[in-house]
Coordinates of C-alpha atoms in Angstrom, one line a residue:
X9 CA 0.0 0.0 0.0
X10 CA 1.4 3.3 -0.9
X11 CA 2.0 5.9 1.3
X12 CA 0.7 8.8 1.8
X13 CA 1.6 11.7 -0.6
X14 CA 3.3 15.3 -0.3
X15 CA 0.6 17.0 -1.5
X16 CA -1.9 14.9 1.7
X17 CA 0.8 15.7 4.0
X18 CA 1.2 19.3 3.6
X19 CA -2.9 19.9 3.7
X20 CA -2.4 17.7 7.0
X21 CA 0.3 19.8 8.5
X22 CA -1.8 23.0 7.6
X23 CA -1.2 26.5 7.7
X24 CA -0.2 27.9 10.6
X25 CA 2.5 29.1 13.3
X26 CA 5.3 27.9 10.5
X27 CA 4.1 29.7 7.5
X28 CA 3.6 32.6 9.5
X29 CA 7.0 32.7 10.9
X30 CA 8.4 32.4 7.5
X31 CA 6.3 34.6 5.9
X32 CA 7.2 37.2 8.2
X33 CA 11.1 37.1 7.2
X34 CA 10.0 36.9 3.7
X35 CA 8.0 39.6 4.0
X36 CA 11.1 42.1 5.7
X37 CA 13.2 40.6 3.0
X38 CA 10.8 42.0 0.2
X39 CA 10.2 45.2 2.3
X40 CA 13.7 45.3 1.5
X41 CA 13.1 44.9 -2.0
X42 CA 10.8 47.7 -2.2
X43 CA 12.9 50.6 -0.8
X44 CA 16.2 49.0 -2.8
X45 CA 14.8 49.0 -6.5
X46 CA 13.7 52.6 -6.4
X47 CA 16.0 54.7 -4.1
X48 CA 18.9 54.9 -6.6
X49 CA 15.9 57.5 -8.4
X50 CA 14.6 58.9 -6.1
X51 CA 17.7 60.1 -4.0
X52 CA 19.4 61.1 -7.8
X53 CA 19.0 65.1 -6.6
X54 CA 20.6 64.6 -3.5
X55 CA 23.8 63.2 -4.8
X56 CA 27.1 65.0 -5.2
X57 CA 26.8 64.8 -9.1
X58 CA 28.9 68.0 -9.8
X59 CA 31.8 66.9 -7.2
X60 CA 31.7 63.3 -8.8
X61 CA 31.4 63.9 -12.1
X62 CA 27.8 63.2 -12.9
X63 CA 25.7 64.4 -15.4
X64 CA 22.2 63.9 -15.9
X65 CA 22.9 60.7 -18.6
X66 CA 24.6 58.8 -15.6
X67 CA 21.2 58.6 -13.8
X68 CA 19.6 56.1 -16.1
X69 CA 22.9 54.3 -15.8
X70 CA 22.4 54.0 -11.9
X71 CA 18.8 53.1 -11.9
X72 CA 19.3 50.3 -14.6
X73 CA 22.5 49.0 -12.6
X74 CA 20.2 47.3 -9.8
X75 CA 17.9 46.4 -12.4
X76 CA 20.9 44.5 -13.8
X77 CA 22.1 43.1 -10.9
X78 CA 18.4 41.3 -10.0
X79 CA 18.2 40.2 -13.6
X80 CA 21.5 38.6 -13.3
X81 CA 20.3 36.9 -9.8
X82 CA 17.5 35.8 -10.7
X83 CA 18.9 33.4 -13.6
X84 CA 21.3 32.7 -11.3
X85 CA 19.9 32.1 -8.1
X86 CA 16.9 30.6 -9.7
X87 CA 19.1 27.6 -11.3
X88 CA 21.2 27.4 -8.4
X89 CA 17.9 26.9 -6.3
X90 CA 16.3 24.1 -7.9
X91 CA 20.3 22.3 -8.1
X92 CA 21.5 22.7 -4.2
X93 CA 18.1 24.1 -2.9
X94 CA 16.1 27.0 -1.8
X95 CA 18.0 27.8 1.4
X96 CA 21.5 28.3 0.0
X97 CA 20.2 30.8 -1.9
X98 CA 18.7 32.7 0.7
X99 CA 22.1 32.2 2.8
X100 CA 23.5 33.7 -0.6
X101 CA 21.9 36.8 -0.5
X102 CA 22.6 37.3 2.8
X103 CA 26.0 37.3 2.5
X104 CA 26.3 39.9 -0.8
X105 CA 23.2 42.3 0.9
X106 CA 24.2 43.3 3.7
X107 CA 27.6 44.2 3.5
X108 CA 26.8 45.8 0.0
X109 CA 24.0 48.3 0.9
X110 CA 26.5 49.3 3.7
X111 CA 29.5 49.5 1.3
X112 CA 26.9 52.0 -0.9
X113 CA 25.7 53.9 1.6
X114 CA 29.9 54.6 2.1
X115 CA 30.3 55.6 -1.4
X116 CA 33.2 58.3 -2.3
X117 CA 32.5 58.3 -5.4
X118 CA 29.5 57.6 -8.6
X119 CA 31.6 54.2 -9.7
X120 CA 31.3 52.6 -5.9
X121 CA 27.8 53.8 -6.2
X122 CA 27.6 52.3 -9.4
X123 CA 29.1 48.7 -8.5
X124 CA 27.4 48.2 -5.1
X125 CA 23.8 48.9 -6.0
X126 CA 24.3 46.7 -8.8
X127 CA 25.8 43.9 -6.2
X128 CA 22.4 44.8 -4.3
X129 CA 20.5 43.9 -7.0
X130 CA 22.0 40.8 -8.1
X131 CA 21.4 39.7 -4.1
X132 CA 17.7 40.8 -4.1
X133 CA 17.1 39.0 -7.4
X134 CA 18.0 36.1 -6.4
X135 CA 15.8 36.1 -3.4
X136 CA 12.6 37.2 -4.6
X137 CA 11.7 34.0 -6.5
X138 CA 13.2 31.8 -4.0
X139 CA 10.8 33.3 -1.4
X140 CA 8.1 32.7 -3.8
X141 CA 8.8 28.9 -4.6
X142 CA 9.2 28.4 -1.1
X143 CA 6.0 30.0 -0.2
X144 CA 3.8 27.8 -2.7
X145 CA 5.7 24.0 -1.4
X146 CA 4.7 25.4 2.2
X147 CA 1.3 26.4 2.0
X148 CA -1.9 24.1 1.4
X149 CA -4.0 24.5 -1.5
X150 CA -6.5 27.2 0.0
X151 CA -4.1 29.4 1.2
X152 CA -1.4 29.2 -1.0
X153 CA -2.3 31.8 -3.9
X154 CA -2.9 34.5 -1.1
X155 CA 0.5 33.7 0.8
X156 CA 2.7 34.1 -2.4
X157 CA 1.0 36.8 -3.5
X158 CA 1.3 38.9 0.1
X159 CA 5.0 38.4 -0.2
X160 CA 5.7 40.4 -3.3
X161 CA 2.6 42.8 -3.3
X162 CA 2.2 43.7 0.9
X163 CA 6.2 43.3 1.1
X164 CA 7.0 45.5 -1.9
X165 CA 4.6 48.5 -1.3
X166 CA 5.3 48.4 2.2
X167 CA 9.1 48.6 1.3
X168 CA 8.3 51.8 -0.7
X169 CA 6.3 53.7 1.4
X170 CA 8.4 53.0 4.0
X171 CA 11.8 54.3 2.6
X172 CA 9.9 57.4 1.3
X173 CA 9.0 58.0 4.7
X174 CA 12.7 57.6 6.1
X175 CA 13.7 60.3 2.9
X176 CA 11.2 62.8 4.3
X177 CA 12.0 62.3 8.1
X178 CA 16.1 62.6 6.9
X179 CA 14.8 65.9 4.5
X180 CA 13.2 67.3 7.2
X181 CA 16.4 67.0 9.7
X182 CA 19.0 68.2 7.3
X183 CA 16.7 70.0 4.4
X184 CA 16.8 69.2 1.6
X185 CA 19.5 71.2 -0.6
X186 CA 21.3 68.3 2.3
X187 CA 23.8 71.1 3.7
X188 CA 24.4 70.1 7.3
X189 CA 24.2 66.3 6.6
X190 CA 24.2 64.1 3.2
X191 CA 20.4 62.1 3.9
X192 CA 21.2 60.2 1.0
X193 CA 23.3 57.9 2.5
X194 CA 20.8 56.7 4.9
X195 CA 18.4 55.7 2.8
X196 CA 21.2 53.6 1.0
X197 CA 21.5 52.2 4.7
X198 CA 17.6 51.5 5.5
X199 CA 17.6 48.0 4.0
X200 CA 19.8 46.7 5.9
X201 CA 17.9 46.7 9.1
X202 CA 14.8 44.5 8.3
X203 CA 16.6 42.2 6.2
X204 CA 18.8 41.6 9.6
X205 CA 15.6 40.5 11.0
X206 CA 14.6 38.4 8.3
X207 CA 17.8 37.0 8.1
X208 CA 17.6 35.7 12.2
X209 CA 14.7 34.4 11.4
X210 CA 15.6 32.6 8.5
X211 CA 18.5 30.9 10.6
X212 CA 16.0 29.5 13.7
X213 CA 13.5 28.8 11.6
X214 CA 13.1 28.3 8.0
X215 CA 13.4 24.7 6.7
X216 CA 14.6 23.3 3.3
X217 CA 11.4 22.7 1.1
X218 CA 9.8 19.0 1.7
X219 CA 9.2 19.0 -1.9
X220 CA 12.6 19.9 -3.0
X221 CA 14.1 17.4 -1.1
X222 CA 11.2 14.6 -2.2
X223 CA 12.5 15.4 -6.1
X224 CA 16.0 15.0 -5.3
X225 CA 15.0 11.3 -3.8
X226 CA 16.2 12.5 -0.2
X227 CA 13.0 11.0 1.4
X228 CA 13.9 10.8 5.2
X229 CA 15.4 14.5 5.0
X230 CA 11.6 15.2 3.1
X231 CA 9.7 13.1 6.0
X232 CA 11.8 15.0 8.9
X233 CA 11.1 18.6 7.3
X234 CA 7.3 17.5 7.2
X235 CA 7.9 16.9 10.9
X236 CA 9.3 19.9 12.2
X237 CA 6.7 22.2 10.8
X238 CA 3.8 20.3 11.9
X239 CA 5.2 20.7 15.2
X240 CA 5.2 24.1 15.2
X241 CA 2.1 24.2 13.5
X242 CA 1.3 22.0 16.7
X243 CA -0.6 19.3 14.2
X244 CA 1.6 16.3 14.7
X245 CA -1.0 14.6 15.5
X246 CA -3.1 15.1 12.3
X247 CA -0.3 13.7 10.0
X248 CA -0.6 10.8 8.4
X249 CA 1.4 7.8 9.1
X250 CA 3.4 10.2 11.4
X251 CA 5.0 12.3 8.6
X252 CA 5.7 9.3 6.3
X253 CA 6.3 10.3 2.4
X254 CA 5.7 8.6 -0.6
X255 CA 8.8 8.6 -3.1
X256 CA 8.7 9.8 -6.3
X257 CA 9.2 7.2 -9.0
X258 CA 12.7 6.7 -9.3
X259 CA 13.0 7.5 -13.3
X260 CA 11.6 10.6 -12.0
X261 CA 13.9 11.2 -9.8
X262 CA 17.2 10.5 -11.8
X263 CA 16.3 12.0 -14.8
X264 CA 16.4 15.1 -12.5
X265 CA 19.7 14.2 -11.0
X266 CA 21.8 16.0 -13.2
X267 CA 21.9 19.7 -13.7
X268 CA 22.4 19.9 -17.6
X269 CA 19.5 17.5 -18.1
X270 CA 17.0 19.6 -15.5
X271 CA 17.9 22.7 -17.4
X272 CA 17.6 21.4 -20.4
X273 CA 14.1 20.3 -19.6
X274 CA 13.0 23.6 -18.9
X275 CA 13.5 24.7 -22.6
X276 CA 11.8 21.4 -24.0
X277 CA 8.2 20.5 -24.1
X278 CA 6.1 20.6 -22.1
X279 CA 7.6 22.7 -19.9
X280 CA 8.8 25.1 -22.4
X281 CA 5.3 25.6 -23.7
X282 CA 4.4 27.1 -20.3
X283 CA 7.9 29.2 -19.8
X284 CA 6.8 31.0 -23.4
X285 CA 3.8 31.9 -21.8
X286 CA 5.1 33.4 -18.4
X287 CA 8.5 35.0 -20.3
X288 CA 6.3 36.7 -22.7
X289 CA 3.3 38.0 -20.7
X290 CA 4.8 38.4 -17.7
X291 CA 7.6 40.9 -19.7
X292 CA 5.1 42.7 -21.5
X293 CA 2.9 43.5 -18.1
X294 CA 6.5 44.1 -16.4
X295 CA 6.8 46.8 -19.3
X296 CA 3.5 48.7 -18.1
X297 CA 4.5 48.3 -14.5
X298 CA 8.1 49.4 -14.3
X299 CA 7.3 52.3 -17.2
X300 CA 5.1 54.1 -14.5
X301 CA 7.3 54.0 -11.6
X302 CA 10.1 55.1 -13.4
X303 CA 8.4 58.2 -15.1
X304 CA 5.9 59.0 -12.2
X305 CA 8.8 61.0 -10.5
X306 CA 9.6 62.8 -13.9
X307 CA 6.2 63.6 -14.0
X308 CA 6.5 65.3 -10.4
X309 CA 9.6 67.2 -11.4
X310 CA 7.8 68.7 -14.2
X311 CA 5.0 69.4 -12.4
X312 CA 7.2 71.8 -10.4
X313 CA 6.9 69.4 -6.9
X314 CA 9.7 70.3 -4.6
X315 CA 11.4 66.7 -3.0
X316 CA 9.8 66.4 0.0
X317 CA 6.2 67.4 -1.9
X318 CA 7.9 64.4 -4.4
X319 CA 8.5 62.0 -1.5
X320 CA 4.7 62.4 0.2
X321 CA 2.8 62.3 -3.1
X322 CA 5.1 59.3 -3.8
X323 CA 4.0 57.7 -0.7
X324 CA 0.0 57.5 -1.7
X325 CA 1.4 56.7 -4.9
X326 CA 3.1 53.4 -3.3
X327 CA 0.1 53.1 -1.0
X328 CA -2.6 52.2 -3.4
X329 CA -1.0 49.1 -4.2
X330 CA -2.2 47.5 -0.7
X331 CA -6.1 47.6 -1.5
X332 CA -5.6 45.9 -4.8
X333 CA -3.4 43.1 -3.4
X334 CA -6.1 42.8 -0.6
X335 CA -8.5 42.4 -3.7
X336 CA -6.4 39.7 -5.2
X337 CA -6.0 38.0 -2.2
X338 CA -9.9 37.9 -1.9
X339 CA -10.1 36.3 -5.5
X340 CA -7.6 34.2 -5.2
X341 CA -11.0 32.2 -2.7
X342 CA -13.5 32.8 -5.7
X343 CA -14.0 29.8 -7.8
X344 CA -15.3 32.2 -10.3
X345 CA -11.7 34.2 -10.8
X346 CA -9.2 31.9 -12.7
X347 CA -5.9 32.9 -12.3
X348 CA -5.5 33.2 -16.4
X349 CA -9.2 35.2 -16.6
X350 CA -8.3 37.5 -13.9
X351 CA -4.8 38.6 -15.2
X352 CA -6.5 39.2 -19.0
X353 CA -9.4 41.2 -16.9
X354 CA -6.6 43.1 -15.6
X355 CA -4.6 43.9 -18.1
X356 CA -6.8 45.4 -20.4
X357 CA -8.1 47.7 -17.6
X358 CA -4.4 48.7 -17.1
X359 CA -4.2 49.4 -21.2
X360 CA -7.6 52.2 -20.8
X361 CA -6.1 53.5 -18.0
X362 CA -2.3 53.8 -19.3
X363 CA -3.5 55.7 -22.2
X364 CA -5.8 58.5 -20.1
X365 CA -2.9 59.0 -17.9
X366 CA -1.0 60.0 -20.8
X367 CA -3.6 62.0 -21.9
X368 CA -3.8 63.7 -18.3
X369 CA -0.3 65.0 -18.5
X370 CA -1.5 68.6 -20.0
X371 CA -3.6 69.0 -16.6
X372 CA -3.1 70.2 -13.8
X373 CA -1.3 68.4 -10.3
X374 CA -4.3 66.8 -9.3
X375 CA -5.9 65.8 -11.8
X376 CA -2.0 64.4 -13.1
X377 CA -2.1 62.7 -9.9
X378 CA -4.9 61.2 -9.4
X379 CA -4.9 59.9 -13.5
X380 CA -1.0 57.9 -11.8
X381 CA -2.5 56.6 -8.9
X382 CA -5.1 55.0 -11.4
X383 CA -2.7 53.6 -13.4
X384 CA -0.5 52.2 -10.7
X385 CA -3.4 50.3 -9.4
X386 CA -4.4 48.6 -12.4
X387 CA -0.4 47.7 -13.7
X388 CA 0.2 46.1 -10.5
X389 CA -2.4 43.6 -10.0
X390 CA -1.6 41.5 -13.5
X391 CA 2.1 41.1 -12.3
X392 CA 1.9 40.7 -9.0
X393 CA -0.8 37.9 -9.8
X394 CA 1.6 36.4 -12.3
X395 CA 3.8 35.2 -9.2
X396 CA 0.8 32.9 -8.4
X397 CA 0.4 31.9 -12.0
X398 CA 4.2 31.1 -12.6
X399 CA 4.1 29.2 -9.1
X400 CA 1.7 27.0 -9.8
X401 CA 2.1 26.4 -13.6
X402 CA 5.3 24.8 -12.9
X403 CA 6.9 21.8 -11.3
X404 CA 8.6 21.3 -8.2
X405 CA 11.9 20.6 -10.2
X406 CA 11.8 23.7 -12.4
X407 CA 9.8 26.0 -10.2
X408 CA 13.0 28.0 -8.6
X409 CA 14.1 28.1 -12.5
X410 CA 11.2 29.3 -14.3
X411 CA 9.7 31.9 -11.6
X412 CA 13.3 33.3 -11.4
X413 CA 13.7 33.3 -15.1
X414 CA 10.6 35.1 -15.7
X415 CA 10.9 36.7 -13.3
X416 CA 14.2 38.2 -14.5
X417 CA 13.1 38.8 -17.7
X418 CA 10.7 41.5 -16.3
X419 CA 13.8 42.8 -14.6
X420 CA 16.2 42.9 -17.8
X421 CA 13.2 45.2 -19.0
X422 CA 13.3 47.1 -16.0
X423 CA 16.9 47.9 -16.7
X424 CA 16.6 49.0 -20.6
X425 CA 13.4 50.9 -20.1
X426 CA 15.6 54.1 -18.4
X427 CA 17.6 54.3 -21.2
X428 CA 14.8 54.2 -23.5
X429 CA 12.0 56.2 -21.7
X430 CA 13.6 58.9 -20.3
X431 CA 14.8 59.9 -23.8
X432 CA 11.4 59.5 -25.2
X433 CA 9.9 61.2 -22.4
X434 CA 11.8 64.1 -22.7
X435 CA 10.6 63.7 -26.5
X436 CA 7.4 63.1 -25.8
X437 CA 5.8 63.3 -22.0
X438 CA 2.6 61.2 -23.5
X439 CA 4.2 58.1 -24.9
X440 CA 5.8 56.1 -22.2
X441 CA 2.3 55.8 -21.1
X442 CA 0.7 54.9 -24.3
X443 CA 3.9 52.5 -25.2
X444 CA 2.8 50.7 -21.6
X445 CA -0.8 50.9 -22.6
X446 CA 0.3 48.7 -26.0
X447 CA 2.4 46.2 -23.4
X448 CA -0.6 45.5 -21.5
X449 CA -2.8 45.2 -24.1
X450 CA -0.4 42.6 -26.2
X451 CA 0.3 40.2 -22.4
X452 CA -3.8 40.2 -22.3
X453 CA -4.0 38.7 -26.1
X454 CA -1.0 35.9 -25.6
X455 CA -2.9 34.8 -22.2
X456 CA -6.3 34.8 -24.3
X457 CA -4.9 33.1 -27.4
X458 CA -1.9 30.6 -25.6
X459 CA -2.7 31.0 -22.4
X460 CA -3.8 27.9 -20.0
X461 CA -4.7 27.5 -16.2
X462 CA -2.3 25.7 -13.5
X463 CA -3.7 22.7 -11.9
X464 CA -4.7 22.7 -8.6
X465 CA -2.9 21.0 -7.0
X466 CA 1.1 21.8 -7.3
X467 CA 2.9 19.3 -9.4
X468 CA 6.0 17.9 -8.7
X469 CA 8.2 16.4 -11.4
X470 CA 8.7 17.2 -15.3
X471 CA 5.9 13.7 -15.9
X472 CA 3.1 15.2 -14.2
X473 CA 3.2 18.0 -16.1
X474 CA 0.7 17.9 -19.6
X475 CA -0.1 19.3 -22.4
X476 CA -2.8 21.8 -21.9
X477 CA -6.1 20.7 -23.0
X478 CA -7.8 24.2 -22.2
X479 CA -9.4 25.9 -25.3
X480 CA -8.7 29.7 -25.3
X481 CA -11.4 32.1 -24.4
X482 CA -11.6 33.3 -27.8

């Protein structure tokens, strides 16, 4: 008689004390996150650009160097993850993050700068995905879609409006021309603290993920993981056959074994039909996303907004993300809001609303305002719900690989689109807006057309995963 399986287990051990622990570091790591990928903008005016030799050019060079780095640690890490495992990678990060964000926040000059907020993002990018993957082995079915998606949505907002805040207390101390103290450099140094936190937490904590260790055919290691979080989860008692795993079948197992043959299988059918999907909608949607919060500060400079008026109006800006991911966390219950309908539903609203906020730029503040805070809140919901839809699309073997590279792809965007939008911004203030509309418009149609639904239960191994048999919607 077989015994029981990983996916009975974890709905025995259940959600509870564990996954909230874990979350919790998760979420400070991402909170992280948040304030890392957008200070290098936002503190540009600050900087000693005339003393180091910095003209206005360098400052899409600075933003898309972070960008970089996470793109580059995402492929990375993400490989690495699904070879050696998710906590390595995590122990990775901690080693590069910390002592880099310090090392920046000590810069003498615009090339440290330059090389140490690109180390933070190739730390950061490496963690994101891994937090994610983790997340979805952890959590039972009903809870699972709204844990990953707190992580990145709750975390990342949170991380924004929080370092805004620590700008406008640090403005408000030295002022902002930043005469009798250069603020800058603490909000270089702001990450450093809840990523600390996470990172103790992490060490007492955080196991290695039962279903990674069940694909790499270390079964007692799997069974003992199971253990430990049912017993902090105080529901030892409601496992089955006292934590006892089924093993994967072994052809399963050893075609995994090597790492050139797992990557390879990633790029063949029929995981490769799904990876097309999340590379190219996820990227396009990561276009609309990333286009608004890099031009939304331009768009306040223009406006004539001094830095602290920047900073505040910033922080709504950042705070209208929460609502929507409470929204998505609500659907993610409704049996009537498939994880491929609701991201189509959502990215055509973002493509209406991306083109009237570039038609509100000849208004006045508020009415500018107002027309971004719109369009924030309809380009986030498509990608943050595409870390559900990645998550669950993909196999336990590959899901480190293909989150991270998707995942990165919407980063390597992220780094190209300074040096392509702010040059066509200064060309044209409407059409980074309308070219984000487009993006939107064309991740909707592939999801419509080529798009399928993840099963509901998370699969495992490269065999379990099928050929689609879902019709599109149109």
């Amino acid at each position: 008689m077989p015994k029981p399986s990983i996916v009975e287990q974890i709905e025995a051990v259940g959600f509870g004390r564990y996954q909230w622990i874990v979350m919790a570091a998760f979420v400070l790591f991402i909170l992280s996150d948040g304030m890392e990928l957008i200070v290098s903008n936002i503190i540009w005016r600050a900087l000693p650009k005339e003393e180091w030799g910095m003209d206005d050019d360098f400052r899409a060079v600075l933003v898309s160097a972070s960008y970089m780095g996470f793109f580059l640690g995402s492929i990375a890490g993400g490989i690495a993850g699904d070879w050696v495992g998710r906590l390595w990678i995590i122990y990775a990060h901690a080693i590069i993050f910390i002592p880099a964000s310090i090392l920046a926040a000590c810069s003498n000059g615009m090339y440290q700068l330059l090389v140490t907020r690109f180390l933070v993002g190739l730390s950061m990018g490496a963690l994101l995905p891994t937090c994610v993957s983790l997340v979805a082995e952890f959590s039972p079915r009903k809870q699972r879609g709204r844990a990953i998606i707190a992580i990145p949505g709750l975390a990342y907002a949170s991380g924004v409006i929080l370092i805004l805040s620590v700008g406008l207390l640090l403005i408000g101390v030295c002022g902002e021309d930043g005469e009798s103290c250069e603020w800058w450099r603490g909000m270089l140094l702001a990450g450093v603290i809840p990523d600390a936190i996470a990172i103790y937490i992490v060490l007492h904590y955080l196991e290695e993920s039962p279903r990674f260790l069940l694909t790499r055919g270390r079964v007692e290691e799997a069974e003992e993981s199971i253990r430990k979080i049912a017993a902090l989860n105080e529901t030892s008692d409601k496992l089955l056959e006292g934590g006892a795993l089924e093993p994967l079948p072994e052809e399963d197992v050893s075609s995994e074994s090597k790492p050139e043959k797992q990557l390879a299988h990633l790029f063949q059918p029929p995981v490769l039909n799904h990876m097309l999907i999340i590379m190219s909608s996820w990227t396009l949607l990561s276009a609309s996303l990333f286009c608004a919060a890099l031009i939304y500060p331009l768009v306040m400079e223009d406006q004539g907004v001094s830095t602290s008026g920047q900073y505040f109006l910033m922080i709504q800006w950042a705070a209208v993300e929460i609502p929507v991911v409470l929204l998505l966390m609500w659907l993610m219950e409704q049996s009537w809001a498939p994880r491929r309908g609701m991201i189509i539903v959502m990215g055509l609203l973002s493509t209406l609303v991306g083109v009237l906020a570039g038609l509100s730029l000849g208004s006045g503040l508020v009415w500018v305002h107002v027309t971004q805070l719109l369009f924030r809140m309809t380009a986030v919901g498509p990608y943050e719900f595409f870390y559900v839809y990645a998550a669950e699309l993909l196999p336990t073997t590959h899901r480190n690989q293909g989150v991270s590279i998707g995942n990165g792809t919407t980063k390597f965007v992220a780094l190209l689109l300074p040096l392509f939008m702010f040059p066509i911004y200064n060309a044209h203030h409407a059409l980074p807006f309308y070219v984000a509309a487009a993006a939107s418009a064309a991740a909707a149609g592939i999801l419509i057309f080529l798009g399928t639904d993840p099963s509901a239960d998370l699969l495992d191994v490269v065999s379990q995963v099928e050929a689609s048999e879902e019709t599109p919607l149109i």
